[in-house]
CSV table of C-alpha atoms in Angstrom, one decimal:
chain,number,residue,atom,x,y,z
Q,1,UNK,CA,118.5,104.1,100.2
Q,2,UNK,CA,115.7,107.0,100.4
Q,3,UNK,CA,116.4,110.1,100.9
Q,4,UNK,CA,114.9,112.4,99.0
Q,5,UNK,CA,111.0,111.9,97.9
Q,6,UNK,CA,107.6,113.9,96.9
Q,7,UNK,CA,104.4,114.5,98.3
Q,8,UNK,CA,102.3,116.1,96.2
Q,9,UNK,CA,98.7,116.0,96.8
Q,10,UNK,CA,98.2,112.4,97.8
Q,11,UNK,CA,96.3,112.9,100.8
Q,12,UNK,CA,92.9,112.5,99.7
Q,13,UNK,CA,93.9,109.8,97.3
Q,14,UNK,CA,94.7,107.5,100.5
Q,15,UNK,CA,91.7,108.1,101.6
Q,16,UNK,CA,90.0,105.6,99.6
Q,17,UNK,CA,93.3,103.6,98.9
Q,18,UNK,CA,94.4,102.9,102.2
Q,19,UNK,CA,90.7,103.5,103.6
Q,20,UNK,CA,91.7,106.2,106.1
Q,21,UNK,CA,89.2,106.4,108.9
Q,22,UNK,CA,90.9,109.6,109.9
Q,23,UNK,CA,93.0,112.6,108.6
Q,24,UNK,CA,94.9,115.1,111.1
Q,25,UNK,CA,94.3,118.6,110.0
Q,26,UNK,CA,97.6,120.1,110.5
Q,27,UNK,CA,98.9,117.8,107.6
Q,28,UNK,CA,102.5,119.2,105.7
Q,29,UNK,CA,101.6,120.6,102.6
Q,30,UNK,CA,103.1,119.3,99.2
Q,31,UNK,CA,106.7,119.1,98.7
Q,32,UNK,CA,108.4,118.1,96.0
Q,33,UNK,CA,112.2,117.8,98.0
Q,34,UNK,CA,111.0,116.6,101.5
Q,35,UNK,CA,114.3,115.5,103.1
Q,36,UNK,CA,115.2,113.8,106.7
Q,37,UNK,CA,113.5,115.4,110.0
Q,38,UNK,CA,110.5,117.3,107.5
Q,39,UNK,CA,107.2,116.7,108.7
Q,40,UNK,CA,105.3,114.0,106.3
Q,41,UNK,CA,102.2,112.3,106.5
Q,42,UNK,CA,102.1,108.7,107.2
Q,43,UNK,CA,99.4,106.1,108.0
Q,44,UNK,CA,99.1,103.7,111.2
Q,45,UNK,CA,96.6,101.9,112.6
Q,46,UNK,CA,95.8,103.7,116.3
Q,47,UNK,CA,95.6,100.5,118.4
Q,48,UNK,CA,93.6,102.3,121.1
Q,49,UNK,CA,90.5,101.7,119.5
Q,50,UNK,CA,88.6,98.6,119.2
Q,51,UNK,CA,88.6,98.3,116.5
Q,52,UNK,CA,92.1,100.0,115.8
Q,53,UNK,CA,91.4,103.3,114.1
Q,54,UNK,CA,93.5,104.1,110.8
Q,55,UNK,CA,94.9,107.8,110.4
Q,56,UNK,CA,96.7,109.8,108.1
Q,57,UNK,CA,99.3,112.2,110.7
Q,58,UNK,CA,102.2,114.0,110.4
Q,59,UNK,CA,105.6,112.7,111.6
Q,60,UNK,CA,109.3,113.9,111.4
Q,61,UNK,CA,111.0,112.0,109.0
Q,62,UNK,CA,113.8,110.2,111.3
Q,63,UNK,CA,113.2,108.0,114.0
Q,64,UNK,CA,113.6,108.9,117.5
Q,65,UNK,CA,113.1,105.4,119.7
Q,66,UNK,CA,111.5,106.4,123.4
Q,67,UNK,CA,114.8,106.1,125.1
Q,68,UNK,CA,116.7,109.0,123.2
Q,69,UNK,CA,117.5,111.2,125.1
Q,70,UNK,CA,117.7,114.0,122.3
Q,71,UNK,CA,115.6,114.3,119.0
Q,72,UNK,CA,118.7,114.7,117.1
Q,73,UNK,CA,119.0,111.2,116.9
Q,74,UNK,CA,116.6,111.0,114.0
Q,75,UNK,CA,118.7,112.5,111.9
Q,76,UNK,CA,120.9,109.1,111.3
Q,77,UNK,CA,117.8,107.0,111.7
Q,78,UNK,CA,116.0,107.9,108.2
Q,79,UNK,CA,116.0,104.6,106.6
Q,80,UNK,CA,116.3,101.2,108.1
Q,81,UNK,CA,117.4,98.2,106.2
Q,82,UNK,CA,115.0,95.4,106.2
Q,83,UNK,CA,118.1,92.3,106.7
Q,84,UNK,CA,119.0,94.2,110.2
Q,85,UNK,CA,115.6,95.3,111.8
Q,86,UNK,CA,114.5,92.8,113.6
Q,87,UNK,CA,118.4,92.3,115.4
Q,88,UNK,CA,118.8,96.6,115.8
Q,89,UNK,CA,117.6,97.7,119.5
Q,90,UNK,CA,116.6,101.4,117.0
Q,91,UNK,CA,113.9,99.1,115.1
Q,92,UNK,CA,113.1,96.2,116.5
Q,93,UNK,CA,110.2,97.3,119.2
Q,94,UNK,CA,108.5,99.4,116.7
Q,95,UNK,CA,109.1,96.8,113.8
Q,96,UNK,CA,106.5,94.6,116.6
Q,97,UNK,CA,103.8,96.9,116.9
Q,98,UNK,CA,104.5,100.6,115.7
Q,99,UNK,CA,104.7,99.3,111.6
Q,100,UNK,CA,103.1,102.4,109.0
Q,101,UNK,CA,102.9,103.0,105.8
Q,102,UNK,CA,104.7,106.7,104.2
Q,103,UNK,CA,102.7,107.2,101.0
Q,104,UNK,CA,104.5,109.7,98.7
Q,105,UNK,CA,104.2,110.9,94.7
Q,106,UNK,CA,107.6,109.4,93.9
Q,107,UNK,CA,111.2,109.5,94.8
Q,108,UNK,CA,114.8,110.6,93.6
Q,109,UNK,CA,117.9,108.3,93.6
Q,110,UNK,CA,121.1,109.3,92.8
Q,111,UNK,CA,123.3,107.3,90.2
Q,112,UNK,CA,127.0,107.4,90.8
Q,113,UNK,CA,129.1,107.0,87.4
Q,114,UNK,CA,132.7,107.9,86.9
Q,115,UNK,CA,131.0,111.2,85.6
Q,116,UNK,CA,129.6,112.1,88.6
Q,117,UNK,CA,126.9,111.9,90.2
Q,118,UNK,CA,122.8,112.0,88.3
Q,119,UNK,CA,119.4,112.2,90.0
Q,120,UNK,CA,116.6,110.3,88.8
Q,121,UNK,CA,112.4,110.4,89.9
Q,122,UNK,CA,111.4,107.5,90.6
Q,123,UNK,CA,107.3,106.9,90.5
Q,124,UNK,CA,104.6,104.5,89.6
Q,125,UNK,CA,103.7,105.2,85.5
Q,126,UNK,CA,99.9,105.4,86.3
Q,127,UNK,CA,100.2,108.3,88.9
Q,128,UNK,CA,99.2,105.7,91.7
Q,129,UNK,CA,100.2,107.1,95.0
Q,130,UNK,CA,103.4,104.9,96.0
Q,131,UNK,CA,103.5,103.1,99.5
Q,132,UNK,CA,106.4,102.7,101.6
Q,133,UNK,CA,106.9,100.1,104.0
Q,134,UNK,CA,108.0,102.1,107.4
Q,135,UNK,CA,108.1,101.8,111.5
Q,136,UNK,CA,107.2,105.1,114.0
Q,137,UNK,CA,107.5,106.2,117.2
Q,138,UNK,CA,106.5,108.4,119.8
Q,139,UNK,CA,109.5,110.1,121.9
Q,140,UNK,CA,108.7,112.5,124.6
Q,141,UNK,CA,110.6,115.5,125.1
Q,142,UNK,CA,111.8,115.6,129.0
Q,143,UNK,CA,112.2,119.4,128.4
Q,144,UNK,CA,109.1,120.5,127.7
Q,145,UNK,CA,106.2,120.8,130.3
Q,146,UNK,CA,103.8,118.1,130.9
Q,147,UNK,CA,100.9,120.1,129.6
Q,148,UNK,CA,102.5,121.4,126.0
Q,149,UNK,CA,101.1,119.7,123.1
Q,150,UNK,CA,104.2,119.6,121.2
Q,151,UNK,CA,105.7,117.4,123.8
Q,152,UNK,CA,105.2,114.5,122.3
Q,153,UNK,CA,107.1,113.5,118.7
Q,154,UNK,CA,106.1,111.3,116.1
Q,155,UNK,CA,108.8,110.1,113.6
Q,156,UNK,CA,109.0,107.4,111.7
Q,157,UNK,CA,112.1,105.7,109.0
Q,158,UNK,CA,111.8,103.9,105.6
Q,159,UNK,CA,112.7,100.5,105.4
Q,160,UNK,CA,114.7,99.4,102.7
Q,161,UNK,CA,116.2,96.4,100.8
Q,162,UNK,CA,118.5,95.2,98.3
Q,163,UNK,CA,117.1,97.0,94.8
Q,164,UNK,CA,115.9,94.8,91.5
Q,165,UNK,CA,115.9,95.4,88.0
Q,166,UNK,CA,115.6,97.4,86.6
Q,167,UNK,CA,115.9,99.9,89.7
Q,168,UNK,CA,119.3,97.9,90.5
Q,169,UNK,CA,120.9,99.9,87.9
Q,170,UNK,CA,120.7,103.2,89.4
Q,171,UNK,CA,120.9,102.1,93.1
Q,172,UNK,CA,121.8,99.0,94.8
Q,173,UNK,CA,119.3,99.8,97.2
Q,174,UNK,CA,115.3,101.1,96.9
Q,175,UNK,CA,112.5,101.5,99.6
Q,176,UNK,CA,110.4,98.2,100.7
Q,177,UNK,CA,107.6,98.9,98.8
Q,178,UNK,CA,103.9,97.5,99.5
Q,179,UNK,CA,100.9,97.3,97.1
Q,180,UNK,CA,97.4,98.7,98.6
Q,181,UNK,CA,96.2,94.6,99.4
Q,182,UNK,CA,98.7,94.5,101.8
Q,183,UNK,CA,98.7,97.5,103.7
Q,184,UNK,CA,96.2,95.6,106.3
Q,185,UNK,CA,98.4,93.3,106.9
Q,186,UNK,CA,101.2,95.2,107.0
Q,187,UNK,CA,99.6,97.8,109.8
Q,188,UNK,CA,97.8,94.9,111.5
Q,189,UNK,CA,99.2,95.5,115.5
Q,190,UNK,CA,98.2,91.8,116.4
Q,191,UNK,CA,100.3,90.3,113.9
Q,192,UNK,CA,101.7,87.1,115.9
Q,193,UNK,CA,105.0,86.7,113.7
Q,194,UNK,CA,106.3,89.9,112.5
Q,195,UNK,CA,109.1,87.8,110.7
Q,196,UNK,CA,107.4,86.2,108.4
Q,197,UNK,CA,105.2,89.4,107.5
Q,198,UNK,CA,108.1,91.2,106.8
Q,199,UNK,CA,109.5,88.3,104.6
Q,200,UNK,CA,106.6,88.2,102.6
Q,201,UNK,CA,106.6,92.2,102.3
Q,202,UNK,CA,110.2,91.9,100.6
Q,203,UNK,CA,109.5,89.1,98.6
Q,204,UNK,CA,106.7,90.5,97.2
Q,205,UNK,CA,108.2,94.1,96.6
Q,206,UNK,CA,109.1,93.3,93.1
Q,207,UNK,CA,105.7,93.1,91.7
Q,208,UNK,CA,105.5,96.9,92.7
Q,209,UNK,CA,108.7,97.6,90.8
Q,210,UNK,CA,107.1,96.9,87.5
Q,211,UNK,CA,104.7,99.5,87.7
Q,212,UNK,CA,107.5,102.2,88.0
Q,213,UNK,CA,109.4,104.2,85.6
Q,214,UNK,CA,112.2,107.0,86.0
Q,215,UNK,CA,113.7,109.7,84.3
Q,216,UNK,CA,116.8,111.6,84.9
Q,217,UNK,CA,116.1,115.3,86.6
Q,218,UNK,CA,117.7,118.6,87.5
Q,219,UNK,CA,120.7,118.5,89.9
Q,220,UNK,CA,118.8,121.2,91.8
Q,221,UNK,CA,117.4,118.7,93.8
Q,222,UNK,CA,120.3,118.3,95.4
Q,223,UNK,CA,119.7,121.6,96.9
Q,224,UNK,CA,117.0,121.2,99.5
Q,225,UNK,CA,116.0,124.8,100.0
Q,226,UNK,CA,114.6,123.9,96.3
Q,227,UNK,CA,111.1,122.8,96.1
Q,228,UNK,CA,109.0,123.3,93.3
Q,229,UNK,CA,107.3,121.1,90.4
Q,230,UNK,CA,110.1,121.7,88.3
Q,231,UNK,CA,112.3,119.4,90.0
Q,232,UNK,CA,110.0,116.3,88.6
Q,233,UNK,CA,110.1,117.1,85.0
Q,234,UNK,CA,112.7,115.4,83.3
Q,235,UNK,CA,116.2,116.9,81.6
């Protein structure tokens, strides 16, 4: 699973990484505990534009599918796992044509012993941004007026799978990660057979993995009113 991660100053990294044609400018400013329903910045392609426009906007972690009928439902909806997507009514429209990619610093995972409980960061060793496979969608708020900006939502989820060494030893699951060549294809909206892209994205998830390390942290990130660098450095 994911449910803790970091942000911290990425944003003009993607830029040339993910060749961002466009970045919103009310992005969420760094966190180093971002938790389900903050506001993160995540990448899509905009198929409105011909060609599709790529842009970096914020989204609440969480998704909300068009036919909630409350935002709330986000909450349970912060990571989808790659073996049900394509079968869950939640995923399976925006797994079609509303894919993105949730770029972050690094994440935490917590390893369960007979000891308790520890919290590691997990992040690529070169300081490379790291790229998670994800879905969005838009929900409209029936309570709002038509004419209120904030009436429309984004949100998005992390997709995840069945974790590999050496990650497997902390967690038995991790996020679907993607390398930089494959974010194209990954937010391409005229993909013909999203089954077979999203096959290859998990088999080739692995090759990302040996680019990480970890280290065990403080348990004050269990606590999310903490957020500060401090949480990163290792105990």
């Amino acid at each position: 699973m994911c449910g803790r991660f970091v942000v911290a100053n990425v944003a003009s990294e993607l830029v040339g990484v993910l060749r961002v044609d466009v970045e919103s400018d009310d992005l969420p400013t760094p966190s180093y505990n971002i938790a389900p329903t903050s506001q993160v910045g995540i990448v899509l392609d905009s198929a409105k534009t011909d060609p599709p426009t790529r842009r970096l906007e914020p989204a609440r972690w969480g998704l909300v599918p068009s036919w909630a009928k409350d935002v709330k439902v986000g909450a349970r909806a912060f990571n989808a796992r790659s073996e049900e997507i394509e079968d869950k009514p939640m995923f399976r429209q925006a797994l079609i044509k509303r894919r993105a990619i949730v770029p972050a610093t690094g994440y935490y995972e917590w390893q369960t012993t007979d000891e308790g409980k520890t919290p590691y960061f997990i992040h690529p060793s070169d300081g490379s941004p790291l790229l998670f496979a994800g879905l969005y969608e838009w929900w409209k708020d029936p309570a709002k007026a038509e004419d209120d900006p904030t009436k429309w939502v984004l949100s998005f989820t992390i997709i995840t799978r069945d974790a590999v060494a050496p990650l497997g030893s902390i967690h038995d699951r991790m996020p679907l990660f993607l390398d930089a060549d494959f974010a194209d294809a990954w937010l391409d909206t005229e993909v013909d057979n999203v089954g077979d892209l999203l096959d290859a994205a998990v088999d080739a998830a692995p090759q990302v993995v040996t680019g990480l390390t970890d280290h065990v942290v403080s348990s004050a990130v269990g606590n999310v009113r903490n957020d500060s660098p401090e949480l990163i450095q290792p105990v």
